[in-house]
Amino acid sequence: MTTVVEYDVVVVGAGAAGMVGALTAAKRGLQTVVVEKADVYGGTTARSGAGIWIPNNEVLLDAGVPDTPTKAAEYLAAVVGDEVPATRLQAYLSAGPAMISFLLEHTPLRFAWMEGYPDYYPELPGGLPGGRSIEPQPLDANVLGAEYAALNAPYMATPPGTVVMDVDYKWLALIARHPRGLTTATEIVQRYLAAWARGEKPITMGQALAGGLRAGLLAADVPVWLNTPLTELVVSEGRVTGIRVVRDGEEVLLTARRGVIVGSGGFEHNEAMRKQYQEAPTGTDWTVGASSNTGDGIRACAEAGAALDLMDSAWWGPMIPLPTGPYFCLSERTLPGNIFVNPAGERFVNEAAPYGDVVRTMYAQDAFPAWMITDQRYRNRYLFRDLPPLLPYPSEWYDSGALVRDWTIRGLADKIGVPSATLSATVKRFNTLAKTGRDTDFHRGDSSYDHYYADPTNDPNPCLAALVLPPFYAMRIVPGDLGTNGGVRTDERGRALREDGTVIPGLYAAGNASAAVMGKGYAGAGSTLGPAMTFGYLAALDIVEASHG
């Protein structure tokens, strides 16, 4: 027998998009529930660094960031191109600041400007070299009470006894090279000790963002049903009127009097969907998205008549397939003393370029497998993942085939199956460029974005250093992602659209369950979360407006 429960708004997915949508609806007086398939809440949001790209929000303006609506619109149009309707871009830019202000009012979240983290294309019209990204400040997990235990785990745990912000990683990577590295290491411990003295349990980054949103829902009396997978949308006379879920082994019909918001994430962990929509090679083993993201909400919306867009796309990033799981290669490829090579043993990309661009180049040039080549000097100088400088790489990395070592470049080439003469010539050529400080082949270091994770003590270019000190290393690079970003086609209000452009009444989508407002672009750190939260907010506002109409 099916149990029937009625709400005004039913939200599918307890990530950032869903929780912001639910909180917005609830604070406008609508009875709201969130259902989450996993046994934890937070989704990929909780696993992330939690950068949020929202131009002209009050946090940025209070920090003195020289942003304007005109600059932001010019820049976003240049990044996205004509793939996304201008009305959606404008809705995002217009509503984003109000969404941040709403969260500051109705959750314990506080945000800080990620000072100096550039927009990803700062040289484009309207781009800001100082950046537009913000991140949550540390949150006291005590505000969550028992709900803290159900928060999804981070992608990579921070060291015990520390409070690490996203912007700290830049300097921690340079702990052996720059005095600010040691200063930052001291600060992250002092933050923890100060919080501990106040009786707090500090959490940061994605943990803080997801936890802060959950705390907002707790205060607003919005229930979050975990272990409750969606099975289908309920459609009556062309309108979505609710959803069917399984809860405690029984079918429940959740009636949505006003609307359903699908914020259930992408399909990065669905092998069949990846093979159907995406170019090979691709795989569920190369994503750091939440394991529960298998496209359930996208499929349910398609069955209800929704059009799908950008299904061949993802928030791409170069990954190293370590035995503990894929490692998102961010600062490591920007630091001087490494190059990426293709199966021919040749460089093929600016290694420090925005991560999505690196993987798109891999696909465009069929650069599989790709390898990151480094030397012992690089290992001696920089943090790698959570491995301090000088320490040897773990033996399991070699055993898994993700890492190869040899005392000569030619020997390394033989071990990874690339032409030894070509790899030797590639390294020699790069070393010459590094000594001049100009990468005339791929322009690494020309953009101020390239310099963010680089080494300011390295001359003449903080992004470029020769590979000279044996042994030499090769790390396998695969086309990974932070999650897929294709899904339901939506309008500027987050409403789901059919192929003919008409609206499916009662159905909304946001976050990675929807086709990204960024198209295949990536404006800056937080280009996933900023739009996800904004369109969750816009969807709820439209439901409120329609219910009062």
Coordinates of C-alpha atoms in Angstrom, one line a residue:
M1 CA 0.0 0.0 0.0
T2 CA 1.3 3.4 -0.9
T3 CA 1.5 6.1 1.7
V4 CA 0.5 9.6 0.6
V5 CA 2.1 12.7 2.1
E6 CA 1.4 16.2 1.0
Y7 CA 3.7 19.2 0.8
D8 CA 3.7 22.5 -1.0
V9 CA 7.2 22.0 -2.4
V10 CA 9.1 18.7 -2.8
V11 CA 12.9 19.0 -3.4
V12 CA 14.9 16.1 -4.7
G13 CA 18.6 16.1 -3.5
A14 CA 20.2 17.5 -0.4
G15 CA 23.1 19.3 -2.1
A16 CA 23.6 23.0 -2.4
A17 CA 21.0 23.5 -5.2
G18 CA 18.3 21.5 -3.4
M19 CA 18.9 22.9 0.1
V20 CA 19.0 26.5 -1.1
G21 CA 15.8 25.9 -3.0
A22 CA 14.1 24.3 0.0
L23 CA 15.2 27.0 2.4
T24 CA 13.9 29.7 0.0
A25 CA 10.5 28.1 -0.3
A26 CA 10.2 27.5 3.4
K27 CA 11.1 31.1 4.3
R28 CA 8.4 32.3 1.9
G29 CA 5.9 30.3 3.9
L30 CA 5.6 27.1 1.8
Q31 CA 5.6 23.7 3.5
T32 CA 8.7 22.0 2.1
V33 CA 10.5 18.6 2.3
V34 CA 13.8 17.4 0.9
V35 CA 14.4 13.8 -0.1
E36 CA 17.9 12.4 -0.5
K37 CA 18.8 9.1 -2.0
A38 CA 22.1 8.7 0.0
D39 CA 22.4 8.0 3.7
V40 CA 24.1 11.3 4.1
Y41 CA 23.3 14.9 3.0
G42 CA 25.5 17.4 1.2
G43 CA 26.2 15.5 -2.0
T44 CA 29.2 16.7 -4.0
T45 CA 28.9 20.1 -2.3
A46 CA 30.1 18.6 1.0
R47 CA 33.1 17.1 -0.8
S48 CA 34.1 20.3 -2.5
G49 CA 36.4 23.3 -1.8
A50 CA 33.2 25.3 -1.8
G51 CA 34.3 28.2 -3.9
I52 CA 31.3 30.2 -5.1
W53 CA 31.4 32.4 -8.1
I54 CA 28.7 35.1 -7.7
P55 CA 29.7 38.6 -9.1
N56 CA 28.7 41.7 -7.3
N57 CA 27.5 40.1 -4.1
E58 CA 27.7 42.0 -0.9
V59 CA 30.7 40.1 0.5
L60 CA 32.8 41.1 -2.6
L61 CA 31.6 44.7 -2.6
D62 CA 32.3 45.0 1.2
A63 CA 35.8 43.7 0.5
G64 CA 36.4 46.4 -2.0
V65 CA 36.4 44.2 -5.1
P66 CA 36.1 46.5 -8.1
D67 CA 33.2 44.6 -9.7
T68 CA 30.2 46.1 -11.6
P69 CA 27.2 44.4 -13.3
T70 CA 28.4 45.6 -16.6
K71 CA 31.9 44.1 -16.1
A72 CA 30.3 40.8 -14.9
A73 CA 27.9 40.6 -17.9
E74 CA 30.7 41.3 -20.4
Y75 CA 33.0 38.7 -18.9
L76 CA 30.4 36.0 -18.6
A77 CA 29.2 36.5 -22.1
A78 CA 32.8 36.2 -23.3
V79 CA 33.3 32.9 -21.3
V80 CA 30.0 31.2 -22.2
G81 CA 29.5 32.5 -25.8
D82 CA 26.2 31.9 -27.5
E83 CA 25.6 28.4 -26.2
V84 CA 23.3 29.7 -23.4
P85 CA 20.4 32.1 -23.8
A86 CA 21.3 35.6 -22.6
T87 CA 18.2 35.6 -20.4
R88 CA 19.6 32.8 -18.3
L89 CA 22.9 34.5 -17.9
Q90 CA 21.2 37.7 -16.9
A91 CA 19.0 35.9 -14.4
Y92 CA 22.0 34.3 -12.8
L93 CA 23.9 37.6 -12.5
S94 CA 20.9 39.4 -11.2
A95 CA 19.7 36.9 -8.6
G96 CA 23.1 35.6 -7.4
P97 CA 23.8 38.6 -5.0
A98 CA 20.3 38.4 -3.6
M99 CA 20.8 34.7 -3.0
I100 CA 24.0 35.3 -1.0
S101 CA 22.3 38.0 1.1
F102 CA 19.4 35.6 1.7
L103 CA 21.8 33.0 3.1
L104 CA 23.6 35.5 5.3
E105 CA 20.2 36.3 6.8
H106 CA 18.7 32.9 7.2
T107 CA 21.7 30.5 7.9
P108 CA 24.8 30.7 10.2
L109 CA 26.9 30.9 7.0
R110 CA 29.4 33.7 6.6
F111 CA 31.6 34.2 3.6
A112 CA 35.0 35.6 2.8
W113 CA 36.5 36.8 -0.5
M114 CA 39.1 34.4 -1.9
E115 CA 41.4 37.3 -2.4
G116 CA 43.7 37.0 -5.3
Y117 CA 42.2 33.9 -6.8
P118 CA 41.7 35.2 -10.4
D119 CA 38.8 34.7 -12.6
Y120 CA 39.9 31.8 -14.9
Y121 CA 40.2 34.1 -18.0
P122 CA 41.2 37.4 -16.3
E123 CA 42.5 38.9 -19.6
L124 CA 39.0 38.7 -21.2
P125 CA 36.8 41.8 -21.2
G126 CA 35.4 42.2 -17.7
G127 CA 37.7 39.6 -16.1
L128 CA 39.1 40.4 -12.7
P129 CA 42.8 39.3 -11.9
G130 CA 41.9 39.5 -8.2
G131 CA 38.9 37.3 -8.7
R132 CA 35.2 37.2 -7.8
S133 CA 35.1 33.9 -5.8
I134 CA 34.0 33.7 -2.2
E135 CA 34.1 30.8 0.3
P136 CA 32.4 29.9 3.5
Q137 CA 34.2 30.9 6.7
P138 CA 34.7 28.2 9.3
L139 CA 31.4 26.9 10.8
D140 CA 30.9 25.5 14.3
A141 CA 29.5 22.0 13.6
N142 CA 27.8 22.1 17.0
V143 CA 25.0 24.1 15.3
L144 CA 24.1 20.9 13.6
G145 CA 23.6 18.8 16.7
A146 CA 23.0 15.1 15.8
E147 CA 22.8 16.0 12.1
Y148 CA 26.5 16.5 11.9
A149 CA 26.9 12.8 11.9
A150 CA 24.9 12.6 8.6
L151 CA 27.1 15.2 6.7
N152 CA 28.8 13.7 3.6
A153 CA 32.5 13.3 4.1
P154 CA 35.0 15.7 2.3
Y155 CA 36.8 14.6 -0.8
M156 CA 40.1 15.0 1.1
A157 CA 40.1 15.3 4.9
T158 CA 42.2 18.2 6.3
P159 CA 44.9 17.3 8.9
P160 CA 43.6 16.8 12.5
G161 CA 44.0 19.9 14.7
T162 CA 43.8 22.3 11.8
V163 CA 41.2 24.7 10.2
V164 CA 42.1 24.9 6.5
M165 CA 40.4 27.3 4.1
D166 CA 40.4 26.9 0.3
V167 CA 42.8 29.8 -0.1
D168 CA 45.3 28.2 2.3
Y169 CA 46.3 25.5 -0.2
K170 CA 48.2 27.9 -2.4
W171 CA 50.6 28.6 0.4
L172 CA 50.7 25.2 2.1
A173 CA 52.0 23.8 -1.2
L174 CA 54.9 26.2 -0.9
I175 CA 55.8 25.5 2.7
A176 CA 59.4 24.6 1.7
R177 CA 59.8 27.5 -0.6
H178 CA 58.1 30.6 0.7
P179 CA 57.9 32.1 4.3
R180 CA 54.1 32.5 3.9
G181 CA 53.9 28.7 3.7
L182 CA 55.1 28.3 7.2
T183 CA 53.0 31.3 8.4
T184 CA 49.9 29.6 6.9
A185 CA 50.7 26.3 8.5
T186 CA 50.9 28.1 11.8
E187 CA 47.6 29.9 11.2
I188 CA 45.6 26.8 10.4
V189 CA 46.7 25.3 13.8
Q190 CA 46.0 28.5 15.7
R191 CA 42.5 28.8 14.2
Y192 CA 41.8 25.3 15.5
L193 CA 43.1 26.0 18.9
A194 CA 41.1 29.2 19.2
A195 CA 38.0 27.4 18.1
W196 CA 38.7 24.6 20.5
A197 CA 39.1 27.0 23.4
R198 CA 35.7 28.4 22.6
G199 CA 34.2 25.0 22.7
E200 CA 33.6 24.9 18.9
K201 CA 33.9 22.1 16.4
P202 CA 35.2 24.0 13.3
I203 CA 34.5 22.7 9.8
T204 CA 35.4 24.4 6.5
M205 CA 35.0 24.5 2.8
G206 CA 32.3 22.1 1.5
Q207 CA 31.6 20.8 4.9
A208 CA 30.9 24.3 6.1
L209 CA 28.7 25.2 3.2
A210 CA 26.6 22.0 3.3
G211 CA 26.5 22.1 7.1
G212 CA 25.4 25.7 7.1
L213 CA 22.6 25.1 4.7
R214 CA 21.5 22.1 6.7
A215 CA 21.5 24.3 9.8
G216 CA 19.3 26.7 8.0
L217 CA 16.8 24.0 7.1
L218 CA 16.8 22.8 10.8
A219 CA 15.9 26.3 12.0
A220 CA 13.2 26.5 9.3
D221 CA 11.8 23.1 10.3
V222 CA 12.3 21.6 6.9
P223 CA 12.6 17.8 7.1
V224 CA 15.4 16.1 5.1
W225 CA 14.6 12.4 4.4
L226 CA 17.8 10.4 3.9
N227 CA 17.8 6.9 2.3
T228 CA 14.9 8.0 0.2
P229 CA 15.5 7.4 -3.5
L230 CA 13.3 8.9 -6.2
T231 CA 11.6 6.4 -8.4
E232 CA 9.5 8.6 -10.7
L233 CA 7.8 11.9 -11.1
V234 CA 4.0 12.0 -10.9
V235 CA 2.4 13.8 -13.9
S236 CA -1.3 14.8 -14.0
E237 CA -2.8 16.5 -17.0
G238 CA 0.7 17.6 -18.1
R239 CA 1.7 19.0 -14.7
V240 CA 4.2 17.5 -12.3
T241 CA 2.2 17.1 -9.1
G242 CA 4.6 15.1 -7.0
I243 CA 7.1 12.2 -6.8
R244 CA 7.3 8.6 -5.8
V245 CA 10.0 7.5 -3.5
V246 CA 11.0 4.5 -1.5
R247 CA 11.3 5.1 2.3
D248 CA 12.0 2.4 4.9
G249 CA 11.3 -0.1 2.2
E250 CA 7.8 1.2 1.4
E251 CA 6.6 3.3 -1.5
V252 CA 5.6 6.9 -0.6
L253 CA 3.7 9.3 -2.9
L254 CA 4.8 12.8 -2.0
T255 CA 2.3 15.2 -3.4
A256 CA 3.7 18.6 -4.3
R257 CA 0.9 21.2 -4.3
R258 CA 3.1 23.9 -5.8
G259 CA 6.1 22.4 -7.4
V260 CA 9.0 19.9 -7.5
I261 CA 12.6 21.0 -7.6
V262 CA 15.1 18.4 -8.9
G263 CA 18.6 19.1 -7.5
S264 CA 19.8 15.5 -7.5
G265 CA 23.2 16.0 -9.1
G266 CA 24.7 14.7 -12.3
F267 CA 25.2 11.2 -13.8
E268 CA 28.9 10.8 -13.3
H269 CA 28.6 7.5 -11.5
N270 CA 26.3 6.0 -14.1
E271 CA 28.5 3.9 -16.5
A272 CA 25.7 3.3 -19.0
M273 CA 24.7 7.0 -19.3
R274 CA 28.4 8.0 -19.6
K275 CA 28.9 5.6 -22.5
Q276 CA 25.6 6.7 -24.1
Y277 CA 26.3 10.4 -24.0
Q278 CA 30.0 11.0 -23.6
E279 CA 33.1 10.6 -25.7
A280 CA 35.5 7.8 -24.8
P281 CA 37.5 7.3 -22.7
T282 CA 35.3 8.1 -19.8
G283 CA 34.5 6.3 -16.6
T284 CA 32.9 6.3 -13.2
D285 CA 36.3 5.7 -11.6
W286 CA 37.7 9.1 -12.7
T287 CA 35.2 11.4 -11.0
V288 CA 35.2 12.9 -7.5
G289 CA 31.5 13.6 -7.6
A290 CA 29.3 12.1 -4.9
S291 CA 28.9 8.3 -5.4
S292 CA 25.1 8.7 -5.3
N293 CA 25.0 10.8 -8.4
T294 CA 23.7 8.3 -11.0
G295 CA 21.4 10.5 -13.0
D296 CA 18.1 9.4 -11.3
G297 CA 16.6 12.9 -11.4
I298 CA 17.7 13.6 -15.0
R299 CA 16.2 10.3 -16.2
A300 CA 12.9 11.0 -14.3
C301 CA 12.6 14.4 -15.8
A302 CA 13.3 13.1 -19.3
E303 CA 10.5 10.5 -18.8
A304 CA 8.2 13.4 -17.9
G305 CA 9.0 15.1 -21.2
A306 CA 11.9 17.4 -20.3
A307 CA 14.6 18.1 -23.0
L308 CA 18.2 17.4 -22.1
D309 CA 21.2 19.5 -23.1
L310 CA 25.0 19.4 -22.7
M311 CA 24.9 15.6 -21.9
D312 CA 28.4 15.2 -23.5
S313 CA 29.9 17.7 -21.0
A314 CA 31.3 17.7 -17.5
W315 CA 33.2 19.8 -15.1
W316 CA 36.4 18.3 -16.4
G317 CA 39.7 18.2 -14.7
P318 CA 43.0 16.2 -15.0
M319 CA 43.0 13.3 -12.6
I320 CA 45.7 11.0 -11.4
P321 CA 44.1 7.6 -10.8
L322 CA 45.7 6.8 -7.5
P323 CA 44.8 3.5 -5.7
T324 CA 42.9 5.4 -3.1
G325 CA 40.8 7.1 -5.8
P326 CA 41.2 9.8 -8.4
Y327 CA 43.2 12.8 -7.4
F328 CA 42.2 16.1 -8.9
C329 CA 45.4 17.7 -10.2
L330 CA 45.2 21.4 -9.5
S331 CA 48.2 23.2 -8.0
E332 CA 50.5 20.3 -8.9
R333 CA 50.4 20.9 -12.6
T334 CA 50.8 24.7 -12.2
L335 CA 53.9 24.5 -10.0
P336 CA 57.2 24.8 -11.9
G337 CA 59.1 21.7 -12.9
N338 CA 56.5 19.6 -14.7
I339 CA 55.1 19.1 -18.2
F340 CA 52.2 17.1 -19.7
V341 CA 53.0 14.9 -22.7
N342 CA 50.8 12.8 -25.0
P343 CA 51.5 9.2 -26.2
A344 CA 53.9 10.6 -28.8
G345 CA 56.0 12.1 -26.0
E346 CA 55.2 15.7 -26.9
R347 CA 53.7 18.6 -24.9
F348 CA 50.2 19.4 -26.1
V349 CA 48.8 22.0 -23.7
N350 CA 49.4 24.8 -21.3
E351 CA 49.6 22.7 -18.1
A352 CA 48.5 25.6 -15.9
A353 CA 45.4 26.4 -18.0
P354 CA 41.9 26.2 -16.4
Y355 CA 41.4 22.5 -15.7
G356 CA 38.4 22.1 -18.0
D357 CA 40.4 23.4 -20.9
V358 CA 43.2 20.9 -20.3
V359 CA 40.8 18.0 -20.5
R360 CA 39.0 19.4 -23.5
T361 CA 42.4 19.6 -25.2
M362 CA 43.1 16.0 -24.3
Y363 CA 39.9 14.9 -26.0
A364 CA 40.4 17.2 -29.0
Q365 CA 43.9 15.7 -29.6
D366 CA 43.2 12.2 -28.4
A367 CA 46.0 12.6 -25.9
F368 CA 45.4 9.3 -24.1
P369 CA 47.2 8.3 -22.1
A370 CA 48.7 11.5 -21.0
W371 CA 51.6 11.8 -18.5
M372 CA 52.8 14.5 -16.1
I373 CA 56.6 14.4 -16.2
T374 CA 58.5 15.8 -13.2
D375 CA 61.9 15.5 -11.5
Q376 CA 63.3 15.1 -8.0
R377 CA 63.7 18.8 -7.6
Y378 CA 60.0 19.2 -8.0
R379 CA 59.4 16.5 -5.3
N380 CA 61.9 18.2 -3.0
R381 CA 60.2 21.6 -3.3
Y382 CA 56.5 21.1 -3.2
L383 CA 53.6 19.6 -1.3
F384 CA 51.9 16.9 -3.6
R385 CA 48.4 16.1 -2.6
D386 CA 49.0 15.8 1.2
L387 CA 52.6 14.5 0.9
P388 CA 55.1 17.0 2.3
P389 CA 58.2 17.9 0.2
L390 CA 61.2 15.6 0.2
L391 CA 59.3 12.5 1.3
P392 CA 59.2 9.6 -1.2
Y393 CA 56.0 8.9 -3.1
P394 CA 54.1 5.9 -1.7
S395 CA 55.0 2.5 -3.1
E396 CA 51.3 1.8 -3.8
W397 CA 51.3 4.6 -6.4
Y398 CA 54.0 2.7 -8.3
D399 CA 52.3 -0.7 -7.8
S400 CA 49.0 0.7 -9.3
G401 CA 50.7 2.0 -12.4
A402 CA 49.7 5.6 -11.7
L403 CA 53.4 6.5 -11.1
V404 CA 56.6 5.5 -12.9
R405 CA 60.2 6.4 -12.1
D406 CA 63.5 6.2 -13.8
W407 CA 67.0 7.7 -13.5
T408 CA 66.9 8.9 -17.1
I409 CA 64.3 10.6 -19.4
R410 CA 64.9 7.9 -22.0
G411 CA 64.4 5.1 -19.4
L412 CA 61.3 6.8 -18.2
A413 CA 60.0 7.0 -21.8
D414 CA 60.6 3.3 -22.3
K415 CA 58.6 2.5 -19.2
I416 CA 55.6 4.5 -20.1
G417 CA 55.6 3.5 -23.8
V418 CA 56.4 6.8 -25.5
P419 CA 59.2 7.4 -28.0
S420 CA 62.4 8.0 -26.0
A421 CA 64.0 10.3 -28.6
T422 CA 60.8 12.5 -28.7
L423 CA 60.4 12.7 -24.9
S424 CA 64.1 13.7 -24.6
A425 CA 63.7 16.4 -27.2
T426 CA 60.5 17.6 -25.5
V427 CA 62.2 17.9 -22.2
K428 CA 65.2 19.6 -23.7
R429 CA 63.0 22.1 -25.5
F430 CA 61.0 22.9 -22.4
N431 CA 64.1 23.3 -20.3
T432 CA 65.3 25.9 -22.8
L433 CA 62.0 27.8 -22.6
A434 CA 62.0 27.6 -18.8
K435 CA 65.4 29.2 -18.5
T436 CA 64.3 32.1 -20.7
G437 CA 61.0 32.5 -18.7
R438 CA 58.8 32.4 -21.8
D439 CA 56.8 29.4 -23.0
T440 CA 56.4 30.4 -26.6
D441 CA 55.0 27.0 -27.4
F442 CA 51.9 27.0 -25.1
H443 CA 52.1 30.3 -23.3
R444 CA 52.1 28.8 -19.8
G445 CA 52.6 31.7 -17.4
D446 CA 51.2 34.4 -19.7
S447 CA 47.9 34.6 -17.9
S448 CA 47.7 35.8 -14.3
Y449 CA 45.5 32.8 -13.7
D450 CA 48.5 30.6 -14.4
H451 CA 50.4 32.3 -11.6
Y452 CA 47.9 31.7 -8.8
Y453 CA 49.2 28.3 -7.7
A454 CA 52.7 28.9 -9.0
D455 CA 56.0 29.6 -7.1
P456 CA 56.7 33.3 -6.7
T457 CA 60.3 32.4 -5.6
N458 CA 61.0 30.8 -8.9
D459 CA 62.8 33.0 -11.5
P460 CA 62.4 34.2 -14.1
N461 CA 58.9 32.8 -14.4
P462 CA 57.0 31.3 -11.4
C463 CA 55.3 28.8 -13.6
L464 CA 58.4 27.4 -15.4
A465 CA 61.3 25.4 -14.2
A466 CA 63.6 23.0 -16.0
L467 CA 63.4 19.2 -15.3
V468 CA 67.1 18.5 -14.4
L469 CA 67.5 16.4 -11.3
P470 CA 67.1 12.7 -11.5
P471 CA 65.3 10.5 -10.8
F472 CA 62.5 11.5 -13.1
Y473 CA 58.8 10.7 -12.6
A474 CA 55.8 10.1 -14.8
M475 CA 52.2 10.3 -13.4
R476 CA 49.3 9.0 -15.4
I477 CA 46.8 11.7 -16.3
V478 CA 43.2 10.8 -17.1
P479 CA 40.2 12.9 -18.1
G480 CA 38.4 13.2 -14.8
D481 CA 35.7 15.5 -13.5
L482 CA 34.1 17.2 -10.6
G483 CA 30.7 15.9 -11.9
T484 CA 28.8 16.0 -15.1
N485 CA 27.1 19.3 -16.0
G486 CA 24.5 18.3 -18.6
G487 CA 20.9 17.6 -17.8
V488 CA 17.5 19.2 -17.9
R489 CA 17.0 22.2 -20.2
T490 CA 15.7 25.0 -18.0
D491 CA 14.7 28.7 -18.5
E492 CA 15.7 31.7 -16.5
R493 CA 13.4 30.7 -13.7
G494 CA 14.7 27.2 -13.4
R495 CA 11.6 25.8 -15.0
A496 CA 12.0 22.5 -16.9
L497 CA 11.4 22.8 -20.7
R498 CA 10.2 20.4 -23.3
E499 CA 12.0 20.0 -26.7
D500 CA 9.6 22.6 -28.2
G501 CA 10.6 25.2 -25.6
T502 CA 7.3 25.0 -23.6
V503 CA 7.4 24.8 -19.8
I504 CA 6.5 21.6 -17.9
P505 CA 4.3 23.1 -15.2
G506 CA 5.4 22.2 -11.7
L507 CA 8.8 21.0 -12.6
Y508 CA 12.1 22.7 -11.9
A509 CA 15.8 21.7 -12.0
A510 CA 19.0 23.2 -10.6
G511 CA 22.6 22.2 -10.1
N512 CA 24.1 19.3 -12.0
A513 CA 20.7 17.8 -12.7
S514 CA 20.2 20.7 -15.1
A515 CA 22.2 21.9 -18.2
A516 CA 24.8 24.3 -16.9
V517 CA 24.3 28.1 -17.3
M518 CA 28.1 28.1 -17.9
G519 CA 27.6 26.0 -21.0
K520 CA 31.0 24.4 -21.5
G521 CA 32.7 27.4 -20.0
Y522 CA 34.1 27.9 -16.5
A523 CA 34.2 31.5 -15.3
G524 CA 36.1 31.1 -12.0
A525 CA 36.4 29.1 -8.8
G526 CA 32.8 28.2 -7.9
S527 CA 31.3 28.2 -11.3
T528 CA 29.5 25.0 -10.3
L529 CA 28.2 26.0 -6.9
G530 CA 27.3 29.6 -7.7
P531 CA 24.8 28.8 -10.4
A532 CA 23.5 25.7 -8.6
M533 CA 22.6 27.8 -5.6
T534 CA 21.2 30.6 -7.6
F535 CA 18.9 28.5 -9.7
G536 CA 17.7 26.6 -6.7
Y537 CA 16.8 30.0 -5.3
L538 CA 15.2 31.2 -8.5
A539 CA 13.2 28.0 -8.8
A540 CA 11.7 28.5 -5.3
L541 CA 11.0 32.1 -6.0
D542 CA 9.1 31.2 -9.1
I543 CA 7.1 28.6 -7.2
V544 CA 6.2 31.2 -4.6
E545 CA 5.2 33.7 -7.2
A546 CA 3.1 31.2 -9.1
S547 CA 1.4 30.1 -5.8
H548 CA 0.4 33.8 -5.2
G549 CA -0.7 34.3 -8.7

